[in-house]
Short mmCIF file of C-alpha atoms in Angstrom, two decimals:
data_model
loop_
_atom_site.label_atom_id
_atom_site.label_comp_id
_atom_site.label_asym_id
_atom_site.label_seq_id
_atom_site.Cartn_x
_atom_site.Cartn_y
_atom_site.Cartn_z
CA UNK A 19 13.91 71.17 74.22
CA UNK A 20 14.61 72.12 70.42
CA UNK A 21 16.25 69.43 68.67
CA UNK A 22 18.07 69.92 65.38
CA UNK A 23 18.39 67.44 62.48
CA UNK A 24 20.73 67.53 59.50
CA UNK A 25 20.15 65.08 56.66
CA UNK A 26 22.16 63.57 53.88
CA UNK A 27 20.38 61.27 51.29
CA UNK A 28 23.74 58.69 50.80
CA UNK A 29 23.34 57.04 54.25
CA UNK A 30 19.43 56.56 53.92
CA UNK A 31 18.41 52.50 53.80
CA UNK A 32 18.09 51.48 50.10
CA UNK A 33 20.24 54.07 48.62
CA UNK A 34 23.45 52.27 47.14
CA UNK A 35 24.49 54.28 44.13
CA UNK A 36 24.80 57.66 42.37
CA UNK A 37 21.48 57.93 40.60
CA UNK A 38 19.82 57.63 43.34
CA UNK A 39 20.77 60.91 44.86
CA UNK A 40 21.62 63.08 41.86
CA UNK A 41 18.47 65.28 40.23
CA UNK A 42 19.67 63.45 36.73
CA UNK A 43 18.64 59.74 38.27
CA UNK A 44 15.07 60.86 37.47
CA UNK A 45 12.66 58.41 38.94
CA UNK A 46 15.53 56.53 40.92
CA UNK A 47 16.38 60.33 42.64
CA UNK A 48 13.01 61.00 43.08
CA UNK A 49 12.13 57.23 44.83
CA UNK A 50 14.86 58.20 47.14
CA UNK A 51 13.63 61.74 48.08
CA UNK A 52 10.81 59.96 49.28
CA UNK A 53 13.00 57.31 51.36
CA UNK A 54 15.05 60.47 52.89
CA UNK A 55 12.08 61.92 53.56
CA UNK A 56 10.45 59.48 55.69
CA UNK A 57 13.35 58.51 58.05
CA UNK A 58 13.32 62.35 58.13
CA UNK A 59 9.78 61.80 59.48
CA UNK A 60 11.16 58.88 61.82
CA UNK A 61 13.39 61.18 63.40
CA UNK A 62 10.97 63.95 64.12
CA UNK A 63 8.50 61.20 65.50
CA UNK A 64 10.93 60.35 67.84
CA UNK A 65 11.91 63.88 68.88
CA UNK A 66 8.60 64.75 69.66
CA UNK A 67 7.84 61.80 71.75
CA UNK A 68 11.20 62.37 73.59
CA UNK A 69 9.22 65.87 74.39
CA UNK A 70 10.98 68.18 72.02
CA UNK A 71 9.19 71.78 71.80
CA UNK A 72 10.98 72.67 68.41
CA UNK A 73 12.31 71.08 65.51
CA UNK A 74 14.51 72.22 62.75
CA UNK A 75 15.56 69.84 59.56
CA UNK A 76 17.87 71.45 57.66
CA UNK A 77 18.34 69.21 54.30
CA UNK A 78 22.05 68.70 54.14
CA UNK A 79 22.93 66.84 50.15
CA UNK A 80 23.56 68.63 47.23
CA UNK A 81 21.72 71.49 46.10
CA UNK A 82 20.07 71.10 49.13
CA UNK A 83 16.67 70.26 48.10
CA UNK A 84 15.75 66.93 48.04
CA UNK A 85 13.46 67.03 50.98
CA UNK A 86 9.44 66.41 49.86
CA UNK A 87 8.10 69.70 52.17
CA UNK A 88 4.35 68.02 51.07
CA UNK A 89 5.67 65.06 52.57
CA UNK A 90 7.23 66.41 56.12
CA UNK A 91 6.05 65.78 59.21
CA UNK A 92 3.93 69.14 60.54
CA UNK A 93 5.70 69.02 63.38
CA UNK A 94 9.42 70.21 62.06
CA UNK A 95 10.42 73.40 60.19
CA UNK A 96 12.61 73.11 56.74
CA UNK A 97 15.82 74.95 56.04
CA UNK A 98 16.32 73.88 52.04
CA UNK A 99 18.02 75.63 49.23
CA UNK A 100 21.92 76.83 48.73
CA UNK A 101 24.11 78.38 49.01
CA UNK A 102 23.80 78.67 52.92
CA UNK A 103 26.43 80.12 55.15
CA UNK A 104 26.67 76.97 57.16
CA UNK A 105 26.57 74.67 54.55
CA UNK A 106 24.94 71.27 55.93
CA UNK A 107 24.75 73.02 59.32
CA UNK A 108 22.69 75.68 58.69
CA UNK A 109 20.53 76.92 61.48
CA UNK A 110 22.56 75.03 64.24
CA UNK A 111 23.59 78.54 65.53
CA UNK A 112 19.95 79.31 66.55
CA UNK A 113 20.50 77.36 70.21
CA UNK A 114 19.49 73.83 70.18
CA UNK A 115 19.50 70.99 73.13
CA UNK A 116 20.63 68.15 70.82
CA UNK A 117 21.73 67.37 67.10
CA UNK A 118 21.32 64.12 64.88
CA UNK A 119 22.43 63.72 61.84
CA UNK A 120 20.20 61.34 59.41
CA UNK A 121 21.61 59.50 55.94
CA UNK A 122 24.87 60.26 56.37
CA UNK A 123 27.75 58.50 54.65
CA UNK A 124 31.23 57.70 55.37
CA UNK A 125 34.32 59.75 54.50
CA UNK A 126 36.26 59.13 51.80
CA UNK A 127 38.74 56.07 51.74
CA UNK A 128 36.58 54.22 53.90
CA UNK A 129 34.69 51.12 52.45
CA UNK A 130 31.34 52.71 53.26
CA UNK A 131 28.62 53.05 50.51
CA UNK A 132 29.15 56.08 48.40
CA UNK A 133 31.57 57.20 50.50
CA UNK A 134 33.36 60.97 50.11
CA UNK A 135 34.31 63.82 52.16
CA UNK A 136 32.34 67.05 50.53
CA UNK A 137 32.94 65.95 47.19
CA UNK A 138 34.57 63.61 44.85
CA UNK A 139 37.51 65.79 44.48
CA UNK A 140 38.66 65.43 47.81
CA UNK A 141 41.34 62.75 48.81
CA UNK A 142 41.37 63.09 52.21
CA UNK A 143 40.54 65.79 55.26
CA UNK A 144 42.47 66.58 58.80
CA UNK A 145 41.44 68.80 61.02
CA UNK A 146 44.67 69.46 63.58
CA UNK A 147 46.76 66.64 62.53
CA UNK A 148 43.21 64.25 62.53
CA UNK A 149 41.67 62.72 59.54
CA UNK A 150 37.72 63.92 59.36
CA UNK A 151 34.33 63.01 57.37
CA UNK A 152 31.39 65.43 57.15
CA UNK A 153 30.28 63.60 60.04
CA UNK A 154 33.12 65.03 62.31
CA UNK A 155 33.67 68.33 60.32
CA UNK A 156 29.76 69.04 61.58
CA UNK A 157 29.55 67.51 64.77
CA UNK A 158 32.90 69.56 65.45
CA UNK A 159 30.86 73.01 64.49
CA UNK A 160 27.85 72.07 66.60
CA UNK A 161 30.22 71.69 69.26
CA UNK A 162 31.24 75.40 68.56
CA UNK A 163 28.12 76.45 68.92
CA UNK A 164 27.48 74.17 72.11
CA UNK A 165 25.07 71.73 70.50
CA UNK A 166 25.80 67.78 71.06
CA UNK A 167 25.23 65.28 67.93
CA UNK A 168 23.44 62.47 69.91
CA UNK A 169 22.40 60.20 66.97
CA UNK A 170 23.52 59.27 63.87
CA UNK A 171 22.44 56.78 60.88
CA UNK A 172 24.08 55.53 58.28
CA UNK A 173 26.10 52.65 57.08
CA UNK A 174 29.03 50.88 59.44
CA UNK A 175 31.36 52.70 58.40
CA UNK A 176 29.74 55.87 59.17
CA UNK A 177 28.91 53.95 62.73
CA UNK A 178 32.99 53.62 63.10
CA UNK A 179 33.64 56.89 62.63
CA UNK A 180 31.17 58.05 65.35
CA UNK A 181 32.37 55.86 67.77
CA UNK A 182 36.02 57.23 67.48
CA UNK A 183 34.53 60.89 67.91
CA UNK A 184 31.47 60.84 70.18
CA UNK A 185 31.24 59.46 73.04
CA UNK A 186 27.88 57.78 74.05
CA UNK A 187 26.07 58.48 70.66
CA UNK A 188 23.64 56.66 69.56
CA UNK A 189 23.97 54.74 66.02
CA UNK A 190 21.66 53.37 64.01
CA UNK A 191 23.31 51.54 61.07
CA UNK A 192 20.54 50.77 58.56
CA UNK A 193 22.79 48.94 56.06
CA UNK A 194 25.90 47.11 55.30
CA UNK A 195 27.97 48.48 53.23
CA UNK A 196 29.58 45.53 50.76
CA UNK A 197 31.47 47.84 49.01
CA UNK A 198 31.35 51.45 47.62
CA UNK A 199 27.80 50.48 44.80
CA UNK A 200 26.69 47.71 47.05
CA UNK A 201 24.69 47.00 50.36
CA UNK A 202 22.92 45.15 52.34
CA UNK A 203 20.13 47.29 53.95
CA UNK A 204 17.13 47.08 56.21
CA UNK A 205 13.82 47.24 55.20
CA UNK A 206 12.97 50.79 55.05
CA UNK A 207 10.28 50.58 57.89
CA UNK A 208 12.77 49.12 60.01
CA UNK A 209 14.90 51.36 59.48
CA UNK A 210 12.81 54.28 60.22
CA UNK A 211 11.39 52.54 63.44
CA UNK A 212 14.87 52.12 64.94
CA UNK A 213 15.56 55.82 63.93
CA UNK A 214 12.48 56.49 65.91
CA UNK A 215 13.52 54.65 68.71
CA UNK A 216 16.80 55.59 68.86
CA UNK A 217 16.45 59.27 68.89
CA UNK A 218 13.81 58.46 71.91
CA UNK A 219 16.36 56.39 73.77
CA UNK A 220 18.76 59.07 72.66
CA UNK A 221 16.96 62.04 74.04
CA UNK A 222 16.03 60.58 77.08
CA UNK A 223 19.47 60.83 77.98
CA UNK A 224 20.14 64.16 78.71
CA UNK A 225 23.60 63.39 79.52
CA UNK A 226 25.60 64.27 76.17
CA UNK A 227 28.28 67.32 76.07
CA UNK A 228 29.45 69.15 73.12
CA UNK A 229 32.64 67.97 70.88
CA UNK A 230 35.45 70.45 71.50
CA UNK A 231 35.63 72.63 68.58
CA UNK A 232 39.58 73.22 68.49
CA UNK A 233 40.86 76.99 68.17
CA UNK A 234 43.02 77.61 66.42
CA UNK A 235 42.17 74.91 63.89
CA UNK A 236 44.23 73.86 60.33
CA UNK A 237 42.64 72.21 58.20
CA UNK A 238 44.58 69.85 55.78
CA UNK A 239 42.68 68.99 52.37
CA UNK A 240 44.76 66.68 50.04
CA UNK A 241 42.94 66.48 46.56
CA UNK A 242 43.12 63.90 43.82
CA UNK A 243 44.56 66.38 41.49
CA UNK A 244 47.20 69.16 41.31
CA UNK A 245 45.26 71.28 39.34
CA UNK A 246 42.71 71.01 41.89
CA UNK A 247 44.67 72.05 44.80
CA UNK A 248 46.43 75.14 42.86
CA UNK A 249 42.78 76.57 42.74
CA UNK A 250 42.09 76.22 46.22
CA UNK A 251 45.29 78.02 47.49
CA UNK A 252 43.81 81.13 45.82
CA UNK A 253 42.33 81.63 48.61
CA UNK A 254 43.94 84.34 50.91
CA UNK A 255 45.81 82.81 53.63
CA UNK A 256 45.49 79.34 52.65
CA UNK A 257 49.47 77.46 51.76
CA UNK A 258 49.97 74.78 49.51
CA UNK A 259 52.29 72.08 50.95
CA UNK A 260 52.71 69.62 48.07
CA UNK A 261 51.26 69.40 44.39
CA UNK A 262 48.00 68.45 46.67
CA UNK A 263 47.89 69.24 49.72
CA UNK A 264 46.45 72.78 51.24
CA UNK A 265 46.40 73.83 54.34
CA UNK A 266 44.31 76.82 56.26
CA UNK A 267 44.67 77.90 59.70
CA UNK A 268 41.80 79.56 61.08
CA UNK A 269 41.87 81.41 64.48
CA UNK A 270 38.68 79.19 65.36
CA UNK A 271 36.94 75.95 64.26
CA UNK A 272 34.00 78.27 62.89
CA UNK A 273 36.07 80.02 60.81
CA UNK A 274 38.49 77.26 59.37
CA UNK A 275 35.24 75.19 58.41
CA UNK A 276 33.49 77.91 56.05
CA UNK A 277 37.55 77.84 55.03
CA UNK A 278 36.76 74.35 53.69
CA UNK A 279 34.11 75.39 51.96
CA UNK A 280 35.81 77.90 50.10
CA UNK A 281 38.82 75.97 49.12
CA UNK A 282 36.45 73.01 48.13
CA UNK A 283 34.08 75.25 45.76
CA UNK A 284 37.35 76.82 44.07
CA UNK A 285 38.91 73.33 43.40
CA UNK A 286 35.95 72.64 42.00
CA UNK A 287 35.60 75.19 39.73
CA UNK A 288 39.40 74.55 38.66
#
């Protein structure tokens, strides 16, 4: 059984605000790295005790390398660095039995802590007519490639949105969010135990399916500025609804969510 993990650093127990997962926060970031780290290592425990043979961690915030390798468990490999072709899901085409996605936040215009869909920029996200967070955008391309997301951790507002998408998941929610600076978490050992458990409990299972990837699939990004959205609908094939809003149609899910990508990195370059 190979077992994939993607992890954020937002969602992680302790982590309320921006310094703490930008490379500027200096100490702050670098306290943190070693909080994502270790429920990182909670996570793998788990997997292996649940009798996984292989274990990939692909490090999912940012630049995309804010995991401690030192620091890993032995028993997982590391996918780090960017740019990567799947983004937060890289690797997850390889063939895996189960996904879980650790320190993940909640989309944007929810109350969760730090709480954004891909970046700051970004108003809102539908995929087919249905409002998503990085949470659904990459449990929908595991499903593409046949791979079930059978835990996630985060705040509960993160723990909403997986309710409304996956059936049967397991959620960990190691803090409250009190509002987007501010929460009340677990201890960090806590935490990471009920990670550990959870993924266990999780794995034991063996009775998750894959989220439908939809095909076709439009995507529907609304920005927070016009100047924003005329960059993205550069790109070929995308159409620009309002002063906003643009929209792609891809002829599968695969393809419309490396769409996102694009139309998100040219905003941001606006």
């Amino acid at each position: 059984m190979r077992v994939y993990i993607s992890a954020d650093m937002e969602g992680v127990a302790g982590i309320t605000i921006w310094e703490q997962v930008e490379a500027m926060g200096g100490e702050e970031y670098h306290r943190s790295r070693k909080l994502m780290t270790a429920e990182i290592n909670a996570a793998i425990r788990g997997a292996l005790e649940a009798g996984a043979t292989g274990i990939t961690v692909n490090d999912a915030h940012g630049r995309m390398h804010n995991i401690l390798p030192e620091d890993l468990h032995p028993g997982a490999q590391l996918i780090s660095g960017a740019p990567k072709k799947l983004g937060m899901m890289e690797g997850i085409e390889k063939g895996f039995a189960a996904a879980c996605f650790i320190g993940y936040h909640a989309r944007s215009g929810s109350g969760g802590v730090l709480a954004h869909t891909i970046s700051d920029i970004v108003h809102s996200l539908e995929v087919n007519g249905r409002e998503m967070g990085e949470l659904g955008l990459n449990a929908l391309l595991a499903g593409y490639f046949g791979v079930p997301v059978v835990l996630v951790s985060g705040d509960q507002f993160l723990a909403d949105e997986a309710k409304n998408l996956l059936a049967g998941v397991e959620i960990i929610i190691v803090k409250e969010a009190l509002n987007y600076h501010a929460a009340r978490s677990l201890p960090p050992r806590l935490a990471r135990e009920k990670i550990r458990q959870g993924l266990i409990k999780a794995l034991n299972k063996r009775s998750f399916h894959p989220l439908a990837a939809p095909a076709p699939a439009t995507v529907t990004i609304k920005f927070n500025d016009p100047a924003r959205a005329a960059a993205a609908a550069i790109l070929p094939r995308s159409q620009r609804r309002d002063a906003v809003t643009v929209i792609y149609t891809g002829a599968d899910f695969l393809e419309a969510y490396q769409a996102i990508r694009c139309l998100v990195a040219l905003a941001k370059n606006s």
